[in-house]
mmCIF file of C-alpha atoms and ligand atoms in Angstrom:
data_model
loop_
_atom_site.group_PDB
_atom_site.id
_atom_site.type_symbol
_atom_site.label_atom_id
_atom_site.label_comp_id
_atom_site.label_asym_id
_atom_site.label_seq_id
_atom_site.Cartn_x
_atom_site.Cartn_y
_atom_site.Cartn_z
ATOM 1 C CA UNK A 1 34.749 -6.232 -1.135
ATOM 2 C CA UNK A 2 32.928 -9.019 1.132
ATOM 3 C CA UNK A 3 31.935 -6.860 4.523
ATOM 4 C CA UNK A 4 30.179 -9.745 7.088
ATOM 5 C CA UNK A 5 28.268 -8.732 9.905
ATOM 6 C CA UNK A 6 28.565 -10.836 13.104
ATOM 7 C CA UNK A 7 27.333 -11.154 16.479
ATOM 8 C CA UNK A 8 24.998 -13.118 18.941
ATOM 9 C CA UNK A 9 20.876 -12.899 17.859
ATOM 10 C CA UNK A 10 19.836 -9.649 19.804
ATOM 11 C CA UNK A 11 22.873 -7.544 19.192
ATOM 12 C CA UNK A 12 21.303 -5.219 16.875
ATOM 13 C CA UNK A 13 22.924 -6.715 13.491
ATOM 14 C CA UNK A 14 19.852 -6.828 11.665
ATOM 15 C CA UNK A 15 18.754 -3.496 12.401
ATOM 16 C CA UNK A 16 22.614 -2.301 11.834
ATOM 17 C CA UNK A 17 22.182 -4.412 8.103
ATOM 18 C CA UNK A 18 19.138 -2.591 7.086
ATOM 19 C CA UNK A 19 20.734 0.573 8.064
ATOM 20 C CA UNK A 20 23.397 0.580 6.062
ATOM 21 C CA UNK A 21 21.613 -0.971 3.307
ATOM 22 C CA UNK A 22 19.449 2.529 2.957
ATOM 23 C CA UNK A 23 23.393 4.146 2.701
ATOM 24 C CA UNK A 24 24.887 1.690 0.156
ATOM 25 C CA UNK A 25 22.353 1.285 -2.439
ATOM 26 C CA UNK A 26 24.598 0.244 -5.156
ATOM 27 C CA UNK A 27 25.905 -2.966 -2.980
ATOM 28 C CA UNK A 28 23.808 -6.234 -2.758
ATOM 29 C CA UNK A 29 22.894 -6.860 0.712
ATOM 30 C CA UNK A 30 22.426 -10.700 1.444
ATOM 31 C CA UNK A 31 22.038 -13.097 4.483
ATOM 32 C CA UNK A 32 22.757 -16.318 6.014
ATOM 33 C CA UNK A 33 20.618 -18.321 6.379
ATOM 34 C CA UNK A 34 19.381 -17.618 2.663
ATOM 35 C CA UNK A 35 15.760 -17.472 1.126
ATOM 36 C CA UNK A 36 16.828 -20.576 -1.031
ATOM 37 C CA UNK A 37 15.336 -24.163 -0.340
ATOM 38 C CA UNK A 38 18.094 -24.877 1.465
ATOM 39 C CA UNK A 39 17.993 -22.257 3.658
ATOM 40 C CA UNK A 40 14.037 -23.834 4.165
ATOM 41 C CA UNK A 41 15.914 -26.737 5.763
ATOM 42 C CA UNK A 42 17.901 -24.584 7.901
ATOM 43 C CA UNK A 43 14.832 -22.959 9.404
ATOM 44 C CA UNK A 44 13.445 -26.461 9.593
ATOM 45 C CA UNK A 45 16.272 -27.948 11.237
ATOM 46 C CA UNK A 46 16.390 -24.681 13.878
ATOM 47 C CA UNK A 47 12.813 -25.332 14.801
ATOM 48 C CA UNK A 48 13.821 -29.255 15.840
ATOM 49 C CA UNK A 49 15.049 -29.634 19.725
ATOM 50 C CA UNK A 50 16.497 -33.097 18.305
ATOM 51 C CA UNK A 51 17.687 -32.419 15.565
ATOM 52 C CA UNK A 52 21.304 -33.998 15.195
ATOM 53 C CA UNK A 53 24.456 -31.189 15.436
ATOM 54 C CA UNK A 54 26.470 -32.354 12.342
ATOM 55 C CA UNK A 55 23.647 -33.040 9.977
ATOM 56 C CA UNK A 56 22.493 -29.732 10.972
ATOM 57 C CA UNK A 57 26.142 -28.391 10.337
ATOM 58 C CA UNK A 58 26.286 -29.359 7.144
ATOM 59 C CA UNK A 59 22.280 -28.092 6.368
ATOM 60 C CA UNK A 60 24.325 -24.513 7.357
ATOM 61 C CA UNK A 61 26.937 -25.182 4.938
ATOM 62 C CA UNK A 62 25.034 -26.418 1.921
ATOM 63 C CA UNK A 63 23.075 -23.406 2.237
ATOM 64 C CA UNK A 64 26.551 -21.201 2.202
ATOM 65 C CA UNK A 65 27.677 -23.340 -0.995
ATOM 66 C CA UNK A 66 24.740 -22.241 -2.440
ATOM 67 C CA UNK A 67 24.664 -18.859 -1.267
ATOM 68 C CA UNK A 68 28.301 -18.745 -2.307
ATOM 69 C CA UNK A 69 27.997 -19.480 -6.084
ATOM 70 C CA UNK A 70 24.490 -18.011 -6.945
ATOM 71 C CA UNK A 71 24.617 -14.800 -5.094
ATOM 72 C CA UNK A 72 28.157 -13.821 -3.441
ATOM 73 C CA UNK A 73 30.891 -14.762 -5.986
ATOM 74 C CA UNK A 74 28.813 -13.333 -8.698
ATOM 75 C CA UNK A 75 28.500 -9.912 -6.995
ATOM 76 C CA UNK A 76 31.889 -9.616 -5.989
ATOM 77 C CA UNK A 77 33.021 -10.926 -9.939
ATOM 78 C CA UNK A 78 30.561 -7.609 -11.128
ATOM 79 C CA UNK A 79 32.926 -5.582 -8.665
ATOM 80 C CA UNK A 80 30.132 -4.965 -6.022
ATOM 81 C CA UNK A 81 30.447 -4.248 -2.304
ATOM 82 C CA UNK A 82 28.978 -7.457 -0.901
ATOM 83 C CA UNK A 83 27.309 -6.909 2.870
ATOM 84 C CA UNK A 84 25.836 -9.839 4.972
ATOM 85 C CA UNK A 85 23.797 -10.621 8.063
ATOM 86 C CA UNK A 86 25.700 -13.777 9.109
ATOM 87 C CA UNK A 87 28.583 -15.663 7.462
ATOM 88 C CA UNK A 88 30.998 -17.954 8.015
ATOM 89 C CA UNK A 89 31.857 -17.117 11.417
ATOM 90 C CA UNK A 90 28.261 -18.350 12.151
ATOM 91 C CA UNK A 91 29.336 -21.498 11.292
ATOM 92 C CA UNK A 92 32.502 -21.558 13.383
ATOM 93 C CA UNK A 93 30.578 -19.663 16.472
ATOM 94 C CA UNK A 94 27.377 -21.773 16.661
ATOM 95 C CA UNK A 95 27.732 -25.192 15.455
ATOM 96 C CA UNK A 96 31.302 -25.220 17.313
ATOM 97 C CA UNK A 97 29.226 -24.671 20.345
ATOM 98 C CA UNK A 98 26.231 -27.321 19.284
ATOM 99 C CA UNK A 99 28.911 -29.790 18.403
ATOM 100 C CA UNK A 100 30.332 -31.149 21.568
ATOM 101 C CA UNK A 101 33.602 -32.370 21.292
ATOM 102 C CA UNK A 102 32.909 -35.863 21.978
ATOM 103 C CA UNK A 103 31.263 -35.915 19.020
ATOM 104 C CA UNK A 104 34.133 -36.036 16.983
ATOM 105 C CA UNK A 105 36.388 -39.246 16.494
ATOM 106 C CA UNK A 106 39.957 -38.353 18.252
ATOM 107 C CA UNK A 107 38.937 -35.324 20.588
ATOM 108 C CA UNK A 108 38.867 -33.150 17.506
ATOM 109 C CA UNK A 109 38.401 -29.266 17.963
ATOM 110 C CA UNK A 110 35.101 -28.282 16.934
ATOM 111 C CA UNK A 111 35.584 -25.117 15.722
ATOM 112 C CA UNK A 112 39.186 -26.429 13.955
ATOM 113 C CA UNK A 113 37.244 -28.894 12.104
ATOM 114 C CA UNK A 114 34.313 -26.573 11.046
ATOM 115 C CA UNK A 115 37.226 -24.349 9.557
ATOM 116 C CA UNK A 116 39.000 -26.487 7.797
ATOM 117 C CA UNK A 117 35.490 -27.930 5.969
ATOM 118 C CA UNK A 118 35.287 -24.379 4.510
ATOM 119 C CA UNK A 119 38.737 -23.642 3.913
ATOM 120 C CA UNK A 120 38.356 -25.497 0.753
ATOM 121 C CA UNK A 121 35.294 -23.946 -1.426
ATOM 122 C CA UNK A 122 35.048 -20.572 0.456
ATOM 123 C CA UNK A 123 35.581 -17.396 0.067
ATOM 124 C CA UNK A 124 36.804 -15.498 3.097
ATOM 125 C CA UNK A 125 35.286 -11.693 4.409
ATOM 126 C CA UNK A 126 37.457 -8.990 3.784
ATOM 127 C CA UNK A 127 36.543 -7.271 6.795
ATOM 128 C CA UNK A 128 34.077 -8.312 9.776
ATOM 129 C CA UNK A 129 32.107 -6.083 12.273
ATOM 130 C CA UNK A 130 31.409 -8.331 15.378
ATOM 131 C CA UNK A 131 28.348 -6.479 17.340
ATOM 132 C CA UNK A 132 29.685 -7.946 20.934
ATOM 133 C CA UNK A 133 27.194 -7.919 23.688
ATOM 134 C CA UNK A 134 26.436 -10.374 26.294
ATOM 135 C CA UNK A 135 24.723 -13.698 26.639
ATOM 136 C CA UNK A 136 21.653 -12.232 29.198
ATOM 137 C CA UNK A 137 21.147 -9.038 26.911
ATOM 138 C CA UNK A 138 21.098 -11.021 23.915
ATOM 139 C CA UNK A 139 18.794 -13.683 25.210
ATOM 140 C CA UNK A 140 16.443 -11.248 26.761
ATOM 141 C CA UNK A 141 16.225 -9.207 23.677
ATOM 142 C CA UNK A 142 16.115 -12.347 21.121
ATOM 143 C CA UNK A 143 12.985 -13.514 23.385
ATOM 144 C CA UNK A 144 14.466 -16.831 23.349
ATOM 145 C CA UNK A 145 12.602 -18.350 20.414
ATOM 146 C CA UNK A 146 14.816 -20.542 19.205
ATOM 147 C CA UNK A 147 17.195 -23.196 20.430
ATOM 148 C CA UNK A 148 20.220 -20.995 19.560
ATOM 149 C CA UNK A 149 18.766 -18.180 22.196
ATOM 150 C CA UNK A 150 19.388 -19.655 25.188
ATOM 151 C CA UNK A 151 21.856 -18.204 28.115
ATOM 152 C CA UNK A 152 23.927 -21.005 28.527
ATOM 153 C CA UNK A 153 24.308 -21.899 24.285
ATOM 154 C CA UNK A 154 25.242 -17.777 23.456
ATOM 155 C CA UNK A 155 28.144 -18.012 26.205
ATOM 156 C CA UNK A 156 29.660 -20.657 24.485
ATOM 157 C CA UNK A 157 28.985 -19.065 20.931
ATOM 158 C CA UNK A 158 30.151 -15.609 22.279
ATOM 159 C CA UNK A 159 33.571 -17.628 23.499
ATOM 160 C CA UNK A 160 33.921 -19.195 20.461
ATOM 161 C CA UNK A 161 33.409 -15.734 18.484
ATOM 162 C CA UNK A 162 36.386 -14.269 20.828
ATOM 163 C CA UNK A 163 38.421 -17.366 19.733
ATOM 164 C CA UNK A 164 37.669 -16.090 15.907
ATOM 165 C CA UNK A 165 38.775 -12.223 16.932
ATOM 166 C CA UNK A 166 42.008 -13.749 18.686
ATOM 167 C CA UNK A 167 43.256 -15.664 15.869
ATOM 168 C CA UNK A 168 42.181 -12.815 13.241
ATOM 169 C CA UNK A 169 42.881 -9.331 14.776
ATOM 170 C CA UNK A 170 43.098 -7.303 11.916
ATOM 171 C CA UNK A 171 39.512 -8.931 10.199
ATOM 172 C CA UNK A 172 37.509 -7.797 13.165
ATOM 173 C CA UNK A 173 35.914 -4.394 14.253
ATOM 174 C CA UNK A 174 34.304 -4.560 17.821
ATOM 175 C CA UNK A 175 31.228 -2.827 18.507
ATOM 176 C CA UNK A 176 29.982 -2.890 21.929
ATOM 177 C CA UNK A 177 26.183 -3.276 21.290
ATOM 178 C CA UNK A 178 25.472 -3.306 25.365
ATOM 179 C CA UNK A 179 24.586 0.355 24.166
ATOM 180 C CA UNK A 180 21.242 1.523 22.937
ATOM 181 C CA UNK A 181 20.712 0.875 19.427
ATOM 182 C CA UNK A 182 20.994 3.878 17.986
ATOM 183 C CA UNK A 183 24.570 4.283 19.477
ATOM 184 C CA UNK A 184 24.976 0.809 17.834
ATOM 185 C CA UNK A 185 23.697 1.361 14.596
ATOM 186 C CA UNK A 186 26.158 4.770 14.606
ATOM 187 C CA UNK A 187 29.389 2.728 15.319
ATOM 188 C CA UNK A 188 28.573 0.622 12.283
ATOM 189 C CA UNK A 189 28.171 2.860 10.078
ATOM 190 C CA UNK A 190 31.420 4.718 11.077
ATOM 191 C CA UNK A 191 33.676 1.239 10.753
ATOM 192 C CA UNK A 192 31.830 0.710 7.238
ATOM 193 C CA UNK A 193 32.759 4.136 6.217
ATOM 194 C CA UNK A 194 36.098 3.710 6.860
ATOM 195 C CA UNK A 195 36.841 -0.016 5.760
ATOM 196 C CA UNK A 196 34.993 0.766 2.272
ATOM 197 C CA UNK A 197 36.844 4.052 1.883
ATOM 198 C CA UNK A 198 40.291 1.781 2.526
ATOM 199 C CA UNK A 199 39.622 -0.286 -0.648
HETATM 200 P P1 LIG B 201 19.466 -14.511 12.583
HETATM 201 O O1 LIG B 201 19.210 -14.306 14.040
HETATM 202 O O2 LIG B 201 20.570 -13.664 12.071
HETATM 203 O O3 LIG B 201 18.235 -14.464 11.740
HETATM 204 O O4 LIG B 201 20.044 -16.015 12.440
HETATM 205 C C1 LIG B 201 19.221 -17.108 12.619
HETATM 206 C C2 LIG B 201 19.776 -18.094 13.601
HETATM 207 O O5 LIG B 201 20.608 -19.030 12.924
HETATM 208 C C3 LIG B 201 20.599 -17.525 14.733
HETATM 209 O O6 LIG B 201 20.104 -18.067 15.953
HETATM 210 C C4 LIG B 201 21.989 -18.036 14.476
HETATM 211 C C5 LIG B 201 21.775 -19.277 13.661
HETATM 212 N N1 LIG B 201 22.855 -19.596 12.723
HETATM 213 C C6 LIG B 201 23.679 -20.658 13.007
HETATM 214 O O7 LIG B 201 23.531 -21.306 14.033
HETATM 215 N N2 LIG B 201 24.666 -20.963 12.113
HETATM 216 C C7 LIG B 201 24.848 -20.289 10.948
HETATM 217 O O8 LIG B 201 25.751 -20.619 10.179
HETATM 218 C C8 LIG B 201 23.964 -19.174 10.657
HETATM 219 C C9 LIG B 201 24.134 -18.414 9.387
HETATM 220 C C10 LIG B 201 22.987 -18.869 11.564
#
């Protein structure tokens, strides 16, 4: 089973990962972006103001390929519960909201067309817990390091992640993580209780 954990930076996912990862210590616990050298590039490309939207798009998705064949198809092949910081929906959430639709020849959908590039190779969560919390909490707890922290940038992610719950109802748990962590870090484990003990 491939169990994804999603939400804007600040919203307690990281924490929520490592908590669960002291519970489930026969599952491989794994993040996006990776370790690997391309995941190097990722944090390289993050770090540049300038850098261009759809080469860094595709920085993001080499990194999944890779992350993909070396570490999350071979886990689930062995039968393992599989449980990452980031997916996909990263993808979809934050370079949809990077990538301006102008950008695209013919007015194409942003999001749409980040889809459909993975619809091909990948392989899709089985269940998703989206920590939801707002664009000012998340910004203020982040710290704003990084280009992807800003107020304005997370309410476009966060409406893009509400576009991914709309169309996928029954992938998505919602945790509100306006409440303290702890509270937070509870709710999780509850929804991965259940959704393991369903498989
Ligand atoms: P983190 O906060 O979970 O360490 O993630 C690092 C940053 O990378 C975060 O600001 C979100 C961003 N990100 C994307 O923009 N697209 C992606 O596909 C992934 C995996 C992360």
């Amino acid at each position: 089973m491939l169990l994804t954990l999603e939400g804007l930076d600040g919203s307690g996912k990281t924490t929520a990962w490592e908590a669960l990862r002291d519970e489930y210590p026969d599952a491989v616990f794994t993040r996006e972006p990776t370790d690997s050298w391309y995941g190097d590039a990722v944090a390289r490309s993050m770090r540049d103001d300038d850098a261009d939207p759809l080469a860094e798009l595709f920085l993001f998705t080499a990194d999944h390929a890779d992350h993909l064949s070396r570490v999350v198809r071979p886990a689930l092949a062995d039968g393992a519960l599989v449980v990452t910081d980031r997916y996909t929906d990263s993808r979809f959430a934050y370079q949809a909201a990077s990538l301006a639709e102008s950008y695209l020849a013919g007015g194409r959908d942003p999001l749409n067309y980040i889809r459909e590039i993975h619809e091909v190779f990948t392989h899709p969560p089985d269940a998703t817990i989206y920590l939801d919390v707002d664009p000012e909490t998340a910004a203020e707890r982040a710290g704003a390091t990084n280009k992807f922290e800003r107020v304005a940038y997370l309410e476009r992610v966060r409406e893009n992640y509400e576009r991914l719950v709309d169309a996928e109802p029954e992938r998505f748990v919602r945790v509100d993580a306006t409440r303290p962590l702890p509270d937070v870090i509870d709710a999780v484990r509850d929804h991965a209780e259940r959704l393991t003990a369903d498989r």
